[in-house]
Tab-separated table of C-alpha atoms (C1' of nucleotides) in Angstrom:
chain	number	residue	atom	x	y	z
G	1	MET	CA	-78.891	144.923	71.185
G	2	PRO	CA	-81.848	146.939	70.088
G	3	ARG	CA	-82.721	149.760	72.341
G	4	ALA	CA	-86.192	148.492	72.390
G	5	PHE	CA	-85.062	145.921	74.839
G	6	LEU	CA	-83.539	148.363	77.202
G	7	VAL	CA	-85.481	148.934	80.320
G	8	LYS	CA	-86.824	152.377	80.494
G	9	LYS	CA	-86.634	154.518	83.506
G	10	ALA	CA	-89.157	153.826	86.140
G	11	ASN	CA	-90.242	157.398	85.994
G	12	VAL	CA	-92.439	157.091	83.036
G	13	SER	CA	-94.907	159.678	82.086
G	14	PRO	CA	-98.118	159.086	83.910
G	15	GLY	CA	-100.005	158.802	80.734
G	16	LYS	CA	-98.301	155.696	79.590
G	17	ARG	CA	-97.763	152.308	80.959
G	18	ASN	CA	-94.267	151.092	80.758
G	19	TRP	CA	-94.559	147.466	79.886
G	20	SER	CA	-90.999	147.593	78.711
G	21	GLU	CA	-90.141	147.216	82.330
G	22	LEU	CA	-91.072	143.631	81.932
G	23	PRO	CA	-88.834	141.152	80.264
G	24	ASP	CA	-90.202	139.933	77.029
G	25	HIS	CA	-90.518	136.418	78.239
G	26	GLU	CA	-93.001	137.673	80.765
G	27	ARG	CA	-94.923	139.677	78.299
G	28	GLY	CA	-94.947	136.925	75.797
G	29	ASP	CA	-96.878	137.275	72.656
G	30	VAL	CA	-99.937	138.254	74.554
G	31	TYR	CA	-98.867	139.581	77.856
G	32	ILE	CA	-101.635	140.390	80.249
G	33	PRO	CA	-100.888	141.601	83.730
G	34	ALA	CA	-102.446	139.553	86.449
G	35	SER	CA	-105.663	140.773	87.935
G	36	ILE	CA	-105.943	143.515	85.481
G	37	PHE	CA	-109.679	143.240	85.609
G	38	PRO	CA	-110.751	143.119	89.207
G	39	PRO	CA	-114.091	141.421	89.566
G	40	SER	CA	-115.422	144.520	91.165
G	41	VAL	CA	-114.758	146.306	87.987
G	42	LEU	CA	-115.954	143.683	85.633
G	43	ALA	CA	-119.138	143.283	87.547
G	44	ASN	CA	-120.375	146.579	86.323
G	45	GLU	CA	-121.657	145.726	82.945
G	46	ASP	CA	-125.181	146.857	82.921
G	47	GLU	CA	-124.658	149.583	80.466
G	48	ALA	CA	-121.162	149.252	79.299
G	49	SER	CA	-118.631	146.752	78.309
G	50	PRO	CA	-115.883	145.928	80.767
G	51	ALA	CA	-113.752	148.418	79.031
G	52	GLU	CA	-116.443	150.965	79.535
G	53	ALA	CA	-117.290	150.111	83.062
G	54	VAL	CA	-116.828	152.395	85.986
G	55	PRO	CA	-113.818	154.517	85.366
G	56	LEU	CA	-111.143	152.972	87.435
G	57	CYS	CA	-109.420	156.220	87.955
G	58	LEU	CA	-112.330	157.111	90.138
G	59	THR	CA	-111.960	153.990	92.180
G	60	LYS	CA	-108.274	153.669	92.412
G	61	GLN	CA	-108.394	152.162	95.826
G	62	THR	CA	-109.762	149.019	94.290
G	63	LEU	CA	-106.904	148.623	91.943
G	64	PRO	CA	-103.506	147.183	92.257
G	65	GLU	CA	-100.966	149.834	92.739
G	66	ARG	CA	-99.417	149.339	89.387
G	67	LEU	CA	-102.696	149.775	87.707
G	68	ALA	CA	-103.502	152.804	89.732
G	69	ARG	CA	-100.349	154.331	88.401
G	70	ALA	CA	-101.694	153.781	84.964
G	71	GLU	CA	-104.148	156.564	85.427
G	72	LEU	CA	-103.910	158.932	82.586
G	73	PRO	CA	-103.857	162.573	83.396
G	74	SER	CA	-106.921	162.939	81.306
G	75	CYS	CA	-108.734	161.632	84.309
G	76	THR	CA	-108.420	165.059	85.691
G	77	ALA	CA	-110.803	166.222	83.074
G	78	LEU	CA	-113.429	163.661	83.827
G	79	GLY	CA	-116.801	165.154	83.734
G	80	GLN	CA	-115.411	168.089	81.920
G	81	PRO	CA	-116.003	167.542	78.281
G	82	PRO	CA	-113.547	169.356	76.132
G	83	SER	CA	-114.537	172.657	74.826
G	84	PRO	CA	-115.468	172.695	71.224
G	85	PRO	CA	-112.645	173.823	69.044
G	86	ALA	CA	-112.544	177.507	68.549
G	87	ASN	CA	-112.015	176.938	64.907
G	88	GLN	CA	-114.076	174.140	63.534
G	89	ASP	CA	-111.781	173.840	60.577
G	90	ASP	CA	-109.033	172.668	62.806
G	91	VAL	CA	-108.433	168.999	62.737
G	92	VAL	CA	-106.310	169.377	65.779
G	93	GLU	CA	-106.963	167.151	68.669
G	94	VAL	CA	-105.744	168.613	71.890
G	95	GLN	CA	-105.241	166.394	74.824
G	96	LYS	CA	-104.663	168.008	78.089
G	97	ARG	CA	-102.420	166.070	80.295
G	98	SER	CA	-100.859	166.787	83.548
G	99	ARG	CA	-97.688	165.689	85.168
G	100	GLY	CA	-98.292	166.245	88.774
G	101	ASP	CA	-98.802	169.928	88.981
G	102	LEU	CA	-97.548	170.514	85.528
G	103	GLU	CA	-100.147	170.467	82.851
G	104	PHE	CA	-99.202	170.279	79.267
G	105	VAL	CA	-100.977	170.015	76.028
G	106	ARG	CA	-100.366	167.336	73.542
G	107	SER	CA	-101.626	168.240	70.181
G	108	LYS	CA	-101.949	166.152	67.138
G	109	ILE	CA	-102.364	167.644	63.771
G	110	LYS	CA	-104.034	165.054	61.674
G	111	VAL	CA	-103.416	165.202	57.987
G	112	THR	CA	-106.214	163.188	56.622
G	113	THR	CA	-106.799	161.791	53.215
G	114	GLY	CA	-110.170	163.363	53.071
G	115	GLU	CA	-110.581	165.284	49.947
G	116	LEU	CA	-110.857	168.945	50.318
G	117	LEU	CA	-112.600	170.973	47.778
G	118	SER	CA	-110.157	172.009	45.189
G	119	ASP	CA	-111.836	175.337	44.995
G	120	PRO	CA	-113.494	175.786	48.286
G	121	ASP	CA	-116.348	178.105	48.520
G	122	PRO	CA	-115.022	181.239	50.162
G	123	THR	CA	-118.235	181.679	52.001
G	124	PRO	CA	-118.256	180.211	55.454
G	125	PRO	CA	-119.819	176.819	55.858
G	126	HIS	CA	-123.382	176.935	56.888
G	127	ALA	CA	-122.977	174.475	59.606
G	128	ALA	CA	-126.094	175.518	61.347
G	129	GLU	CA	-128.268	175.323	58.329
G	130	THR	CA	-130.833	172.695	57.845
G	131	PRO	CA	-129.032	169.749	56.354
G	132	ILE	CA	-129.745	169.107	52.780
G	133	GLY	CA	-127.838	165.946	52.291
G	134	GLY	CA	-129.249	164.368	55.368
G	135	THR	CA	-127.463	163.464	58.513
G	136	ALA	CA	-127.216	160.314	60.483
G	137	ILE	CA	-125.875	161.969	63.569
G	138	PRO	CA	-128.456	161.142	66.158
G	139	PRO	CA	-129.859	164.004	68.148
G	140	SER	CA	-128.813	162.242	71.293
G	141	SER	CA	-125.219	162.572	70.318
G	142	GLY	CA	-125.328	166.177	71.187
G	143	PHE	CA	-123.604	167.029	67.987
G	144	PRO	CA	-124.519	170.549	67.083
G	145	TYR	CA	-123.570	170.522	63.475
G	146	SER	CA	-125.254	169.240	60.428
G	147	ALA	CA	-123.531	166.487	58.570
G	148	GLY	CA	-123.547	168.190	55.279
G	149	ARG	CA	-125.010	167.854	51.910
G	150	PRO	CA	-124.095	166.327	48.625
G	151	ALA	CA	-121.284	168.376	47.264
G	152	ALA	CA	-122.539	167.704	43.793
G	153	GLN	CA	-125.285	170.121	44.586
G	154	THR	CA	-122.888	172.812	45.531
G	155	SER	CA	-121.841	174.866	42.672
G	156	THR	CA	-119.048	174.197	40.325
G	157	ASN	CA	-117.193	171.194	41.624
G	158	ARG	CA	-116.549	168.649	38.969
G	159	ALA	CA	-116.661	164.980	39.864
G	160	ALA	CA	-116.408	165.885	43.489
G	161	PRO	CA	-117.361	163.214	45.969
G	162	PRO	CA	-121.012	163.736	46.637
G	163	TYR	CA	-121.017	164.186	50.398
G	164	ALA	CA	-119.323	167.156	51.940
G	165	CYS	CA	-118.635	167.890	55.558
G	166	GLN	CA	-120.030	171.255	56.410
G	167	VAL	CA	-117.528	171.717	59.182
G	168	CYS	CA	-114.195	171.010	57.560
G	169	ARG	CA	-115.359	170.831	53.972
G	170	LYS	CA	-113.985	167.433	53.291
G	171	ASN	CA	-115.766	165.335	50.728
G	172	PHE	CA	-116.723	161.717	50.917
G	173	GLN	CA	-118.006	159.250	48.432
G	174	HIS	CA	-120.581	157.705	50.703
G	175	GLN	CA	-123.050	159.011	53.184
G	176	ARG	CA	-121.878	156.537	55.787
G	177	MET	CA	-118.347	157.812	55.435
G	178	LEU	CA	-119.546	161.298	56.030
G	179	ASN	CA	-121.647	160.205	58.961
G	180	ARG	CA	-118.708	158.590	60.585
G	181	HIS	CA	-116.478	161.489	59.802
G	182	MET	CA	-118.873	163.778	61.609
G	183	LYS	CA	-118.035	161.967	64.791
G	184	CYS	CA	-114.662	163.596	64.573
G	185	HIS	CA	-116.309	166.912	65.109
G	186	ASN	CA	-118.441	165.636	67.899
G	187	GLU	CA	-117.145	166.597	71.283
G	188	ASN	CA	-119.131	163.885	72.951
G	189	LYS	CA	-117.103	160.729	72.721
G	190	ARG	CA	-119.377	157.764	72.999
G	191	HIS	CA	-116.837	155.204	74.051
G	192	LEU	CA	-115.181	155.928	77.346
G	193	CYS	CA	-112.171	154.164	78.700
G	194	SER	CA	-112.980	152.570	82.017
G	195	PHE	CA	-109.434	153.093	83.171
G	196	CYS	CA	-108.871	156.714	82.433
G	197	GLY	CA	-112.145	158.075	81.194
G	198	LYS	CA	-110.789	159.138	77.879
G	199	GLY	CA	-113.387	159.090	75.176
G	200	PHE	CA	-113.179	157.695	71.700
G	201	ASN	CA	-115.384	157.897	68.686
G	202	ASP	CA	-114.861	154.348	67.639
G	203	THR	CA	-115.174	151.174	69.626
G	204	PHE	CA	-112.053	149.810	68.105
G	205	ASP	CA	-110.146	152.904	69.059
G	206	LEU	CA	-111.253	152.290	72.599
G	207	LYS	CA	-110.281	148.660	72.482
G	208	ARG	CA	-106.945	149.570	71.122
G	209	HIS	CA	-106.498	152.175	73.787
G	210	VAL	CA	-107.453	149.801	76.579
G	211	ARG	CA	-104.496	147.663	75.711
G	212	THR	CA	-102.289	150.432	76.949
G	213	HIS	CA	-103.804	149.884	80.376
G	214	THR	CA	-104.085	146.119	80.338
G	215	GLY	CA	-100.739	145.482	78.774
G	216	VAL	CA	-102.164	143.085	76.279
G	217	ARG	CA	-99.702	142.754	73.444
G	218	PRO	CA	-101.149	140.542	70.788
G	219	TYR	CA	-98.514	141.110	68.171
G	220	LYS	CA	-95.349	139.212	68.722
G	221	CYS	CA	-92.104	139.363	66.840
G	222	GLU	CA	-91.180	135.803	66.099
G	223	VAL	CA	-87.551	136.721	65.818
G	224	CYS	CA	-86.958	138.305	69.167
G	225	ASP	CA	-90.223	137.604	70.979
G	226	LYS	CA	-90.868	141.226	71.633
G	227	ALA	CA	-94.561	141.936	71.657
G	228	PHE	CA	-96.520	144.957	70.608
G	229	THR	CA	-99.952	146.329	71.121
G	230	GLN	CA	-100.508	147.232	67.543
G	231	ARG	CA	-99.706	145.514	64.351
G	232	CYS	CA	-98.121	148.506	62.790
G	233	SER	CA	-95.714	148.607	65.689
G	234	LEU	CA	-94.749	145.043	65.040
G	235	GLU	CA	-94.386	145.586	61.357
G	236	SER	CA	-92.332	148.678	61.944
G	237	HIS	CA	-90.195	146.749	64.368
G	238	MET	CA	-89.732	143.911	61.929
G	239	LYS	CA	-88.728	146.248	59.210
G	240	LYS	CA	-86.362	148.404	61.188
G	241	ILE	CA	-84.821	145.885	63.510
G	242	HIS	CA	-84.905	142.708	61.520
G	243	SER	CA	-85.105	144.144	58.040
G	244	VAL	CA	-88.071	141.960	57.398
G	245	THR	CA	-90.940	143.479	55.554
G	246	LEU	CA	-94.125	141.632	56.199
G	247	GLN	CA	-95.878	141.383	52.929
G	248	TYR	CA	-99.483	140.681	52.448
G	249	ALA	CA	-101.685	140.689	49.487
G	250	TYR	CA	-103.668	143.779	48.878
G	251	LYS	CA	-106.294	143.999	51.564
G	252	GLU	CA	-105.395	140.554	52.731
G	253	ARG	CA	-106.864	139.926	56.131
G	254	ARG	CA	-104.728	138.269	58.688
G	255	ASN	CA	-105.969	135.405	60.700
G	256	LYS	CA	-107.735	136.669	63.706
G	257	LEU	CA	-106.299	135.941	67.075
G	258	TYR	CA	-108.798	135.731	69.881
G	259	VAL	CA	-107.309	136.684	73.185
G	260	CYS	CA	-108.740	135.879	76.574
G	261	GLU	CA	-108.343	139.016	78.571
G	262	GLU	CA	-108.550	137.050	81.775
G	263	CYS	CA	-105.419	135.014	81.315
G	264	GLY	CA	-103.999	135.887	77.960
G	265	HIS	CA	-104.815	132.578	76.388
G	266	THR	CA	-105.068	132.842	72.647
G	267	ALA	CA	-107.461	131.003	70.458
G	268	ALA	CA	-107.764	130.664	66.755
G	269	THR	CA	-111.513	130.989	66.693
G	270	GLN	CA	-114.132	132.782	68.675
G	271	ASP	CA	-115.772	129.489	69.519
G	272	GLU	CA	-112.537	128.222	70.911
G	273	LEU	CA	-112.155	131.300	72.995
G	274	GLN	CA	-115.731	130.999	74.165
G	275	LEU	CA	-115.057	127.443	75.210
G	276	HIS	CA	-111.937	128.498	77.018
G	277	ILE	CA	-113.664	131.213	78.950
G	278	THR	CA	-116.599	128.989	79.742
G	279	SER	CA	-114.408	126.283	81.125
G	280	LEU	CA	-111.745	128.313	82.865
G	281	HIS	CA	-113.402	131.596	83.621
G	282	PRO	CA	-117.062	130.776	84.081
G	283	ASP	CA	-117.589	133.829	86.215
G	284	SER	CA	-115.880	136.140	83.841
G	285	ALA	CA	-117.752	139.193	82.796
G	286	LEU	CA	-116.102	138.711	79.482
G	287	LEU	CA	-118.201	135.633	79.068
G	288	LYS	CA	-121.354	137.597	79.515
G	289	ALA	CA	-120.083	140.097	77.077
G	290	LYS	CA	-119.808	137.373	74.488
G	291	GLY	CA	-123.519	137.216	74.137
G	292	PRO	CA	-125.468	138.461	71.183
G	293	ARG	CA	-123.790	141.512	69.909
G	294	ARG	CA	-126.817	143.647	69.769
G	295	GLY	CA	-129.236	141.732	71.792
G	296	ASN	CA	-129.367	143.407	75.143
G	297	GLU	CA	-126.707	145.958	74.844
G	298	GLY	CA	-126.785	149.594	74.249
G	299	PRO	CA	-125.731	151.350	71.123
G	300	ASP	CA	-122.202	151.418	72.373
G	301	GLY	CA	-121.872	147.740	71.827
G	302	GLU	CA	-119.626	145.442	73.734
G	303	ALA	CA	-116.507	146.155	71.944
G	304	GLY	CA	-114.462	146.685	75.011
G	305	ALA	CA	-114.957	143.127	76.057
G	306	ASP	CA	-114.152	141.702	72.729
G	307	SER	CA	-110.833	140.132	72.415
G	308	ASP	CA	-111.199	139.730	68.722
G	309	ASP	CA	-109.757	143.106	68.239
G	310	THR	CA	-106.510	141.317	68.427
G	311	THR	CA	-105.735	139.923	65.101
G	312	GLY	CA	-102.645	137.979	64.742
G	313	SER	CA	-100.300	138.564	61.914
G	314	ALA	CA	-100.167	136.003	59.242
G	315	GLY	CA	-96.953	134.655	60.502
G	316	GLN	CA	-98.266	133.702	63.856
K	1	DT	C1'	-78.808	168.026	69.966
K	2	DG	C1'	-79.988	164.831	66.455
K	3	DT	C1'	-81.320	160.102	65.569
K	4	DT	C1'	-83.671	155.903	66.334
K	5	DG	C1'	-87.155	152.829	67.890
K	6	DC	C1'	-91.360	152.495	70.176
K	7	DT	C1'	-95.944	153.977	71.834
K	8	DT	C1'	-100.184	155.965	71.197
K	9	DC	C1'	-104.010	157.630	68.775
K	10	DG	C1'	-106.806	160.053	64.941
K	11	DA	C1'	-109.020	158.920	60.988
K	12	DA	C1'	-110.320	156.848	56.443
K	13	DG	C1'	-111.266	152.684	53.441
K	14	DG	C1'	-113.229	148.492	53.229
K	15	DA	C1'	-115.219	144.173	55.189
K	16	DT	C1'	-118.448	142.131	58.109
K	17	DT	C1'	-122.503	141.767	60.878
K	18	DC	C1'	-127.061	142.812	62.149
U	1	DG	C1'	-128.948	149.720	54.484
U	2	DA	C1'	-126.874	150.992	58.661
U	3	DA	C1'	-123.876	149.978	62.235
U	4	DT	C1'	-119.921	147.869	63.634
U	5	DC	C1'	-115.472	145.883	63.096
U	6	DC	C1'	-110.913	145.531	61.152
U	7	DT	C1'	-107.014	147.254	58.645
U	8	DT	C1'	-104.063	150.666	57.483
U	9	DC	C1'	-101.591	154.978	57.309
U	10	DG	C1'	-99.527	158.652	59.378
U	11	DA	C1'	-98.268	161.883	62.923
U	12	DA	C1'	-96.781	163.374	67.632
U	13	DG	C1'	-94.360	162.397	71.652
U	14	DC	C1'	-91.183	159.940	74.503
U	15	DA	C1'	-86.929	157.446	76.040
U	16	DA	C1'	-82.456	156.116	75.124
U	17	DC	C1'	-78.393	156.623	72.769
U	18	DA	C1'	-74.522	158.620	69.866
DNA sequence: TGTTGCTTCGAAGGATTC
DNA sequence: GAATCCTTCGAAGCAACA
């Protein structure tokens, strides 16, 4: 019996939900805890998606106990944006967490595929200089650094990707790649988790993170019915446990699986999901969030309300 | 204490939408 | 063309077990 099926101790770290407590038949392929989105929470959608609504960790009394326990220790740092890294070259993300009185630091050293200059200029990056290559980082983002400049204009690099990050000196082929990369250096995370307040640079990262609070597990192993929050987890499970390697064509896109976050119902198309929500959850804030993507919403988008982040594997 | 399986998340490449 | 979304890879950390 795979250990994955063993019930973990109840004393889980506060930063993680322990959906393994639940039998797989209850989680199903798309397990969603009941009442995970109290109406009081979903009602607040003026400026943010449901996932970006009022941080629940600030209103725990409105939550079911089990959800309240889902509060990540990062809540303790709400309103306290992380200090900028002492060394801007570090691609180390430090998450402060606390276990009761004990606070610990979880660090992640990201080894990216970004291309570093093979012969980096020994002179320090002129991050504060006027950008030459142009930057798309909006002033409102609070990002203090310039995005960079075309590396082709910098000295002796041969065939180097044209856009270089002035902070970490990585090179990118496209300006948009560089622009997005610069978010990594931005301490102001635009997309905040409504449950714990943790910020993310990308809407999809937020959506993916929210699943850890909601318990939505869109990826189901068809062999043992165990469900996972991320596809890579499923594929890893399939490979290690069942010795089944899911193979897809290069860049093949799986069929999308639209998940109703009210009840867990899955639909093959967005229209079908829309119909489902309209008929069964007419008061759902998710329904409102299904409006025009950029019609009346802020720059943050509505991603948190989207259930289309859940793409089913091809085998489903 | 080492191994294994799972969870979570950062980040880049590419596709899609606006 | 820019912004957003999706996919993918990889790493760190944890729990459970040998």
